[in-house]
PDB file of C-alpha atoms in Angstrom:
ATOM      1  CA  ASN A   7      35.766 -97.532  26.236  1.00 67.00           C
ATOM      2  CA  ALA A   8      33.542 -94.372  27.159  1.00 81.00           C
ATOM      3  CA  GLY A   9      31.839 -96.524  29.452  1.00 94.00           C
ATOM      4  CA  VAL A  10      27.721 -96.219  30.079  1.00 97.00           C
ATOM      5  CA  ILE A  11      26.853 -92.819  28.634  1.00 98.00           C
ATOM      6  CA  GLN A  12      23.683 -91.191  29.997  1.00 98.00           C
ATOM      7  CA  THR A  13      21.947 -88.013  28.734  1.00 98.00           C
ATOM      8  CA  PRO A  14      21.224 -85.556  29.800  1.00 98.00           C
ATOM      9  CA  ARG A  15      23.004 -85.394  33.154  1.00 97.00           C
ATOM     10  CA  HIS A  16      20.532 -82.924  34.614  1.00 98.00           C
ATOM     11  CA  LYS A  17      17.011 -82.331  33.925  1.00 98.00           C
ATOM     12  CA  VAL A  18      14.105 -80.086  35.157  1.00 98.00           C
ATOM     13  CA  THR A  19      10.535 -80.521  34.417  1.00 97.00           C
ATOM     14  CA  GLY A  20       7.456 -79.016  35.415  1.00 97.00           C
ATOM     15  CA  LYS A  21       4.617 -80.936  37.070  1.00 97.00           C
ATOM     16  CA  GLY A  22       2.678 -83.061  34.513  1.00 97.00           C
ATOM     17  CA  GLN A  23       5.335 -82.777  31.669  1.00 98.00           C
ATOM     18  CA  GLU A  24       6.904 -85.832  30.116  1.00 98.00           C
ATOM     19  CA  ALA A  25      10.640 -86.583  30.646  1.00 98.00           C
ATOM     20  CA  THR A  26      12.614 -88.915  28.366  1.00 98.00           C
ATOM     21  CA  LEU A  27      15.925 -90.303  29.526  1.00 98.00           C
ATOM     22  CA  TRP A  28      18.698 -91.926  27.494  1.00 98.00           C
ATOM     23  CA  CYS A  29      21.086 -94.608  27.850  1.00 98.00           C
ATOM     24  CA  GLU A  30      23.960 -95.897  25.846  1.00 98.00           C
ATOM     25  CA  PRO A  31      25.295 -99.089  27.205  1.00 97.00           C
ATOM     26  CA  ILE A  32      29.027-100.426  26.883  1.00 96.00           C
ATOM     27  CA  SER A  33      29.348-101.771  23.143  1.00 94.00           C
ATOM     28  CA  GLY A  34      28.973-105.593  23.442  1.00 91.00           C
ATOM     29  CA  HIS A  35      27.230-105.701  26.716  1.00 92.00           C
ATOM     30  CA  SER A  36      23.906-107.694  26.209  1.00 89.00           C
ATOM     31  CA  ALA A  37      22.216-106.573  29.504  1.00 92.00           C
ATOM     32  CA  VAL A  38      20.729-103.228  30.513  1.00 95.00           C
ATOM     33  CA  PHE A  39      19.237-102.284  33.718  1.00 95.00           C
ATOM     34  CA  TRP A  40      17.670 -99.102  34.849  1.00 97.00           C
ATOM     35  CA  TYR A  41      17.541 -98.105  38.636  1.00 98.00           C
ATOM     36  CA  ARG A  42      16.353 -94.847  40.674  1.00 98.00           C
ATOM     37  CA  GLN A  43      18.482 -93.573  43.431  1.00 98.00           C
ATOM     38  CA  THR A  44      16.946 -91.496  46.249  1.00 96.00           C
ATOM     39  CA  ILE A  45      18.256 -90.646  49.714  1.00 93.00           C
ATOM     40  CA  VAL A  46      15.084 -92.100  51.255  1.00 92.00           C
ATOM     41  CA  GLN A  47      14.641 -95.408  49.098  1.00 92.00           C
ATOM     42  CA  GLY A  48      18.274 -96.007  47.970  1.00 94.00           C
ATOM     43  CA  LEU A  49      18.699 -97.776  44.746  1.00 96.00           C
ATOM     44  CA  GLU A  50      15.440 -99.223  43.453  1.00 96.00           C
ATOM     45  CA  PHE A  51      15.293-101.524  40.522  1.00 95.00           C
ATOM     46  CA  LEU A  52      13.150-100.247  37.510  1.00 97.00           C
ATOM     47  CA  THR A  53      13.601-102.644  34.675  1.00 96.00           C
ATOM     48  CA  TYR A  54      15.955-104.940  32.782  1.00 92.00           C
ATOM     49  CA  PHE A  55      16.594-105.703  29.136  1.00 93.00           C
ATOM     50  CA  ARG A  56      18.559-108.727  27.810  1.00 91.00           C
ATOM     51  CA  ASN A  57      19.669-108.553  24.245  1.00 91.00           C
ATOM     52  CA  GLN A  58      17.230-105.725  23.806  1.00 94.00           C
ATOM     53  CA  ALA A  59      14.330-107.962  25.154  1.00 94.00           C
ATOM     54  CA  PRO A  60      12.427-106.697  27.990  1.00 93.00           C
ATOM     55  CA  ILE A  61      12.919-109.067  30.871  1.00 90.00           C
ATOM     56  CA  ASP A  62      11.537-107.786  34.062  1.00 90.00           C
ATOM     57  CA  ASP A  63       9.750-104.818  34.512  1.00 93.00           C
ATOM     58  CA  SER A  64       8.633-105.230  37.948  1.00 92.00           C
ATOM     59  CA  GLY A  65      10.067-102.093  39.410  1.00 93.00           C
ATOM     60  CA  MET A  66       8.368 -99.838  37.040  1.00 95.00           C
ATOM     61  CA  PRO A  67       5.290 -97.684  38.211  1.00 91.00           C
ATOM     62  CA  LYS A  68       3.076 -98.832  35.498  1.00 85.00           C
ATOM     63  CA  GLU A  69       1.141 -96.079  34.527  1.00 90.00           C
ATOM     64  CA  ARG A  70       3.264 -93.294  33.881  1.00 96.00           C
ATOM     65  CA  PHE A  71       6.795 -95.139  33.326  1.00 97.00           C
ATOM     66  CA  SER A  72       7.851 -97.010  30.185  1.00 97.00           C
ATOM     67  CA  ALA A  73      11.176 -98.102  28.756  1.00 98.00           C
ATOM     68  CA  GLN A  74      12.417 -99.402  25.500  1.00 97.00           C
ATOM     69  CA  MET A  75      15.453-100.823  23.893  1.00 97.00           C
ATOM     70  CA  PRO A  76      14.924-100.326  20.128  1.00 95.00           C
ATOM     71  CA  ASN A  77      18.430-101.267  19.145  1.00 94.00           C
ATOM     72  CA  GLN A  78      21.629-102.726  21.007  1.00 93.00           C
ATOM     73  CA  SER A  79      23.189 -99.386  21.273  1.00 95.00           C
ATOM     74  CA  HIS A  80      20.464 -97.350  23.479  1.00 96.00           C
ATOM     75  CA  SER A  81      17.560 -97.421  25.705  1.00 98.00           C
ATOM     76  CA  THR A  82      15.112 -94.954  26.947  1.00 98.00           C
ATOM     77  CA  LEU A  83      13.021 -94.326  29.930  1.00 98.00           C
ATOM     78  CA  LYS A  84      10.091 -92.357  29.241  1.00 98.00           C
ATOM     79  CA  ILE A  85       8.136 -90.767  32.450  1.00 98.00           C
ATOM     80  CA  GLN A  86       4.678 -89.217  31.534  1.00 97.00           C
ATOM     81  CA  SER A  87       2.947 -86.659  33.455  1.00 97.00           C
ATOM     82  CA  THR A  88       6.000 -86.213  35.768  1.00 97.00           C
ATOM     83  CA  GLN A  89       5.238 -86.005  39.550  1.00 97.00           C
ATOM     84  CA  PRO A  90       7.509 -84.187  42.207  1.00 97.00           C
ATOM     85  CA  GLN A  91       7.924 -87.806  43.624  1.00 96.00           C
ATOM     86  CA  ASP A  92       9.646 -88.914  40.504  1.00 97.00           C
ATOM     87  CA  SER A  93      12.386 -86.679  41.314  1.00 98.00           C
ATOM     88  CA  ALA A  94      15.563 -88.580  41.716  1.00 98.00           C
ATOM     89  CA  VAL A  95      18.981 -89.821  39.903  1.00 98.00           C
ATOM     90  CA  TYR A  96      17.956 -92.314  37.165  1.00 98.00           C
ATOM     91  CA  LEU A  97      20.870 -94.744  36.796  1.00 98.00           C
ATOM     92  CA  CYS A  98      21.387 -96.828  33.685  1.00 98.00           C
ATOM     93  CA  ALA A  99      23.691 -99.900  33.913  1.00 96.00           C
ATOM     94  CA  SER A 100      25.017-102.535  31.447  1.00 95.00           C
ATOM     95  CA  SER A 101      26.649-106.089  32.006  1.00 91.00           C
ATOM     96  CA  PRO A 102      28.602-108.149  29.518  1.00 88.00           C
ATOM     97  CA  ASP A 103      26.269-110.872  29.343  1.00 75.00           C
ATOM     98  CA  PRO A 104      22.851-112.118  30.882  1.00 63.00           C
ATOM     99  CA  GLU A 105      24.490-114.164  33.665  1.00 68.00           C
ATOM    100  CA  ASN A 106      26.499-111.624  34.956  1.00 68.00           C
ATOM    101  CA  SER A 107      25.420-109.188  37.623  1.00 71.00           C
ATOM    102  CA  ASP A 108      28.686-107.155  37.504  1.00 83.00           C
ATOM    103  CA  TYR A 109      27.110-103.868  36.497  1.00 90.00           C
ATOM    104  CA  THR A 110      28.760-100.840  35.258  1.00 95.00           C
ATOM    105  CA  PHE A 111      26.888 -97.783  35.984  1.00 97.00           C
ATOM    106  CA  GLY A 112      26.522 -94.671  33.983  1.00 98.00           C
ATOM    107  CA  SER A 113      26.990 -91.060  35.448  1.00 97.00           C
ATOM    108  CA  GLY A 114      23.102 -90.773  36.108  1.00 98.00           C
ATOM    109  CA  THR A 115      20.675 -88.428  34.904  1.00 98.00           C
ATOM    110  CA  ARG A 116      19.443 -86.017  37.934  1.00 98.00           C
ATOM    111  CA  LEU A 117      15.807 -85.395  37.350  1.00 98.00           C
ATOM    112  CA  LEU A 118      14.096 -82.668  39.270  1.00 98.00           C
ATOM    113  CA  VAL A 119      10.404 -82.447  38.895  1.00 98.00           C
ATOM    114  CA  ILE A 120       9.187 -78.752  40.134  1.00 96.00           C
TER     115      ILE A 120
ATOM    116  CA  GLN B  16       9.446-109.031  48.636  1.00 54.00           C
ATOM    117  CA  GLN B  17      13.192-109.853  48.265  1.00 61.00           C
ATOM    118  CA  GLN B  18      15.264-107.792  50.639  1.00 90.00           C
ATOM    119  CA  VAL B  19      18.857-106.911  51.577  1.00 96.00           C
ATOM    120  CA  ARG B  20      19.380-105.287  55.053  1.00 97.00           C
ATOM    121  CA  GLN B  21      22.399-103.336  55.663  1.00 97.00           C
ATOM    122  CA  SER B  22      23.998-102.058  58.864  1.00 97.00           C
ATOM    123  CA  PRO B  23      25.250 -99.642  60.128  1.00 97.00           C
ATOM    124  CA  GLN B  24      23.781 -96.847  58.367  1.00 96.00           C
ATOM    125  CA  SER B  25      26.941 -94.577  59.089  1.00 98.00           C
ATOM    126  CA  LEU B  26      30.191 -95.634  60.272  1.00 98.00           C
ATOM    127  CA  THR B  27      33.313 -93.651  61.237  1.00 98.00           C
ATOM    128  CA  VAL B  28      36.601 -95.227  62.096  1.00 98.00           C
ATOM    129  CA  TRP B  29      40.146 -94.059  62.183  1.00 98.00           C
ATOM    130  CA  GLU B  30      42.703 -94.103  59.524  1.00 98.00           C
ATOM    131  CA  GLY B  31      44.354 -97.760  59.977  1.00 98.00           C
ATOM    132  CA  GLU B  32      41.555 -99.340  61.664  1.00 98.00           C
ATOM    133  CA  THR B  33      39.223-101.934  60.250  1.00 98.00           C
ATOM    134  CA  ALA B  34      35.957-101.071  59.047  1.00 98.00           C
ATOM    135  CA  ILE B  35      33.395-103.707  59.347  1.00 98.00           C
ATOM    136  CA  LEU B  36      30.155-103.491  57.272  1.00 98.00           C
ATOM    137  CA  ASN B  37      27.239-105.841  57.487  1.00 98.00           C
ATOM    138  CA  CYS B  38      24.570-107.107  55.513  1.00 98.00           C
ATOM    139  CA  SER B  39      21.677-109.895  55.742  1.00 98.00           C
ATOM    140  CA  TYR B  40      19.327-111.300  53.449  1.00 96.00           C
ATOM    141  CA  GLU B  41      16.257-113.294  53.246  1.00 93.00           C
ATOM    142  CA  ASP B  42      15.793-115.091  49.916  1.00 88.00           C
ATOM    143  CA  SER B  43      17.466-118.419  49.666  1.00 88.00           C
ATOM    144  CA  THR B  44      17.791-118.205  46.052  1.00 87.00           C
ATOM    145  CA  PHE B  45      20.168-115.395  46.172  1.00 90.00           C
ATOM    146  CA  ASP B  46      23.630-116.712  45.205  1.00 89.00           C
ATOM    147  CA  TYR B  47      25.795-113.633  44.263  1.00 90.00           C
ATOM    148  CA  PHE B  48      26.781-111.024  46.546  1.00 94.00           C
ATOM    149  CA  PRO B  49      28.445-108.048  45.185  1.00 94.00           C
ATOM    150  CA  TRP B  50      29.615-104.795  47.037  1.00 97.00           C
ATOM    151  CA  TYR B  51      29.673-101.425  45.354  1.00 97.00           C
ATOM    152  CA  HIS B  52      30.891 -97.991  46.634  1.00 98.00           C
ATOM    153  CA  GLN B  53      29.865 -94.823  45.512  1.00 98.00           C
ATOM    154  CA  PHE B  54      31.858 -91.481  46.155  1.00 97.00           C
ATOM    155  CA  PRO B  55      30.052 -88.318  46.198  1.00 94.00           C
ATOM    156  CA  GLY B  56      28.776 -87.076  42.993  1.00 93.00           C
ATOM    157  CA  GLU B  57      29.704 -90.347  41.350  1.00 95.00           C
ATOM    158  CA  SER B  58      27.623 -93.305  40.331  1.00 96.00           C
ATOM    159  CA  PRO B  59      28.073 -96.697  42.181  1.00 97.00           C
ATOM    160  CA  ALA B  60      31.187 -98.893  41.418  1.00 96.00           C
ATOM    161  CA  LEU B  61      31.789-102.427  41.656  1.00 95.00           C
ATOM    162  CA  LEU B  62      34.311-103.323  44.460  1.00 97.00           C
ATOM    163  CA  ILE B  63      34.302-107.202  45.210  1.00 96.00           C
ATOM    164  CA  ALA B  64      31.970-109.869  45.021  1.00 93.00           C
ATOM    165  CA  ILE B  65      31.567-113.363  46.412  1.00 94.00           C
ATOM    166  CA  ARG B  66      29.426-116.495  45.330  1.00 89.00           C
ATOM    167  CA  PRO B  67      28.465-119.203  48.173  1.00 87.00           C
ATOM    168  CA  VAL B  68      30.675-121.779  46.931  1.00 89.00           C
ATOM    169  CA  SER B  69      33.339-119.915  49.170  1.00 90.00           C
ATOM    170  CA  ASN B  70      32.958-118.191  52.570  1.00 95.00           C
ATOM    171  CA  LYS B  71      35.734-115.565  52.110  1.00 97.00           C
ATOM    172  CA  LYS B  72      36.939-113.561  49.153  1.00 96.00           C
ATOM    173  CA  GLU B  73      40.009-111.337  49.286  1.00 97.00           C
ATOM    174  CA  ASP B  74      40.904-108.483  47.229  1.00 97.00           C
ATOM    175  CA  GLY B  75      43.839-106.509  48.648  1.00 98.00           C
ATOM    176  CA  ARG B  76      42.453-104.671  51.864  1.00 98.00           C
ATOM    177  CA  PHE B  77      39.157-105.636  51.057  1.00 98.00           C
ATOM    178  CA  THR B  78      37.524-109.074  52.224  1.00 98.00           C
ATOM    179  CA  ILE B  79      34.119-110.451  52.187  1.00 98.00           C
ATOM    180  CA  PHE B  80      33.032-112.851  54.867  1.00 98.00           C
ATOM    181  CA  PHE B  81      29.850-115.015  54.144  1.00 97.00           C
ATOM    182  CA  ASN B  82      27.898-117.229  56.396  1.00 96.00           C
ATOM    183  CA  LYS B  83      25.222-119.119  54.292  1.00 94.00           C
ATOM    184  CA  ARG B  84      23.558-120.670  57.357  1.00 94.00           C
ATOM    185  CA  GLU B  85      22.822-117.326  58.948  1.00 96.00           C
ATOM    186  CA  LYS B  86      22.214-115.279  55.436  1.00 96.00           C
ATOM    187  CA  LYS B  87      24.692-112.790  56.472  1.00 97.00           C
ATOM    188  CA  PHE B  88      27.824-111.422  54.653  1.00 98.00           C
ATOM    189  CA  SER B  89      30.148-108.621  55.639  1.00 98.00           C
ATOM    190  CA  LEU B  90      32.914-106.324  54.197  1.00 98.00           C
ATOM    191  CA  HIS B  91      36.018-105.867  56.086  1.00 98.00           C
ATOM    192  CA  ILE B  92      38.208-102.763  55.095  1.00 98.00           C
ATOM    193  CA  ALA B  93      41.572-103.186  56.694  1.00 98.00           C
ATOM    194  CA  ASP B  94      44.078-100.366  57.310  1.00 98.00           C
ATOM    195  CA  SER B  95      41.064 -98.083  56.289  1.00 98.00           C
ATOM    196  CA  GLN B  96      42.441 -94.869  54.610  1.00 98.00           C
ATOM    197  CA  PRO B  97      40.692 -91.382  54.272  1.00 98.00           C
ATOM    198  CA  GLY B  98      40.204 -92.058  50.501  1.00 97.00           C
ATOM    199  CA  ASP B  99      38.077 -94.978  51.443  1.00 98.00           C
ATOM    200  CA  SER B 100      35.372 -92.500  52.648  1.00 98.00           C
ATOM    201  CA  ALA B 101      32.313 -93.251  50.687  1.00 98.00           C
ATOM    202  CA  THR B 102      29.096 -94.864  50.649  1.00 98.00           C
ATOM    203  CA  TYR B 103      29.199 -98.652  50.155  1.00 98.00           C
ATOM    204  CA  PHE B 104      26.072-100.896  49.126  1.00 98.00           C
ATOM    205  CA  CYS B 105      25.775-104.529  49.455  1.00 97.00           C
ATOM    206  CA  ALA B 106      23.639-106.294  46.894  1.00 95.00           C
ATOM    207  CA  ALA B 107      22.401-109.777  45.795  1.00 94.00           C
ATOM    208  CA  SER B 108      21.035-111.525  42.910  1.00 89.00           C
ATOM    209  CA  GLU B 109      20.000-115.016  41.601  1.00 81.00           C
ATOM    210  CA  ASP B 110      22.772-115.161  39.300  1.00 61.00           C
ATOM    211  CA  SER B 111      22.716-118.919  38.333  1.00 56.00           C
ATOM    212  CA  GLY B 112      21.347-120.016  35.007  1.00 54.00           C
ATOM    213  CA  GLY B 113      21.178-116.218  33.799  1.00 54.00           C
ATOM    214  CA  SER B 114      17.526-116.097  34.077  1.00 53.00           C
ATOM    215  CA  ASN B 115      17.576-112.909  36.404  1.00 59.00           C
ATOM    216  CA  ALA B 116      20.725-110.854  36.849  1.00 75.00           C
ATOM    217  CA  LYS B 117      18.792-108.324  38.500  1.00 86.00           C
ATOM    218  CA  LEU B 118      20.418-106.846  41.822  1.00 91.00           C
ATOM    219  CA  THR B 119      18.544-106.092  44.880  1.00 93.00           C
ATOM    220  CA  PHE B 120      20.507-103.459  46.770  1.00 96.00           C
ATOM    221  CA  GLY B 121      21.143-102.620  50.518  1.00 97.00           C
ATOM    222  CA  LYS B 122      20.187 -99.072  51.498  1.00 96.00           C
ATOM    223  CA  GLY B 123      23.972 -98.211  52.066  1.00 97.00           C
ATOM    224  CA  THR B 124      26.478 -97.562  54.697  1.00 98.00           C
ATOM    225  CA  LYS B 125      28.114 -94.137  54.740  1.00 98.00           C
ATOM    226  CA  LEU B 126      31.875 -94.559  55.927  1.00 98.00           C
ATOM    227  CA  SER B 127      33.920 -91.972  57.217  1.00 98.00           C
ATOM    228  CA  VAL B 128      37.644 -92.422  57.721  1.00 98.00           C
ATOM    229  CA  LYS B 129      39.157 -89.608  59.736  1.00 97.00           C
ATOM    230  CA  SER B 130      43.080 -89.080  60.126  1.00 95.00           C
TER     231      SER B 130
END
């Protein structure tokens, strides 16, 4: 079991560019979550999929952030027109079933917008 | 807005002492309360969790105490070791029924254990 796999580990983008972050959940896990971690805000919920269906995107900045889960083996988080305040560690987590909040986090993608 | 408040922001204890980390919440619909720890350069990992059917959960040196009436819960780390030095996050979710497994996290307590 390779755990939750996130790629890339580090990404540097220029202000205004697009960034796409990838997540491969643990095989058989049906719930996938995206969080953002910064020193100031801590761990912020972004969005959540259950059996590939979007369930709750209440944490997503609506205009520039989007997430998809086209199949059970990967999810993507896309940030358009990146801004310096988007700089953070983006964490993907999965859990075995929709009723289980015991997350396994991936190693994260550290995004730096310059 | 659902919130989970955590204190202290940082805590230093000597090796062998008991470290006590505190959390409180507002939303009465929360019914699942895990603690995660995060070591530098790593991602958070589940440490221990409790549901309000009980007011205490133990796992080795780690114990959660839960007070439903006051909406507070705490993590006690007995016989603290230098290897316990990490940031600890409490969290809460509405776990019942599977309708929302989203975790709301506290801001974290940075624990340092001195030898």
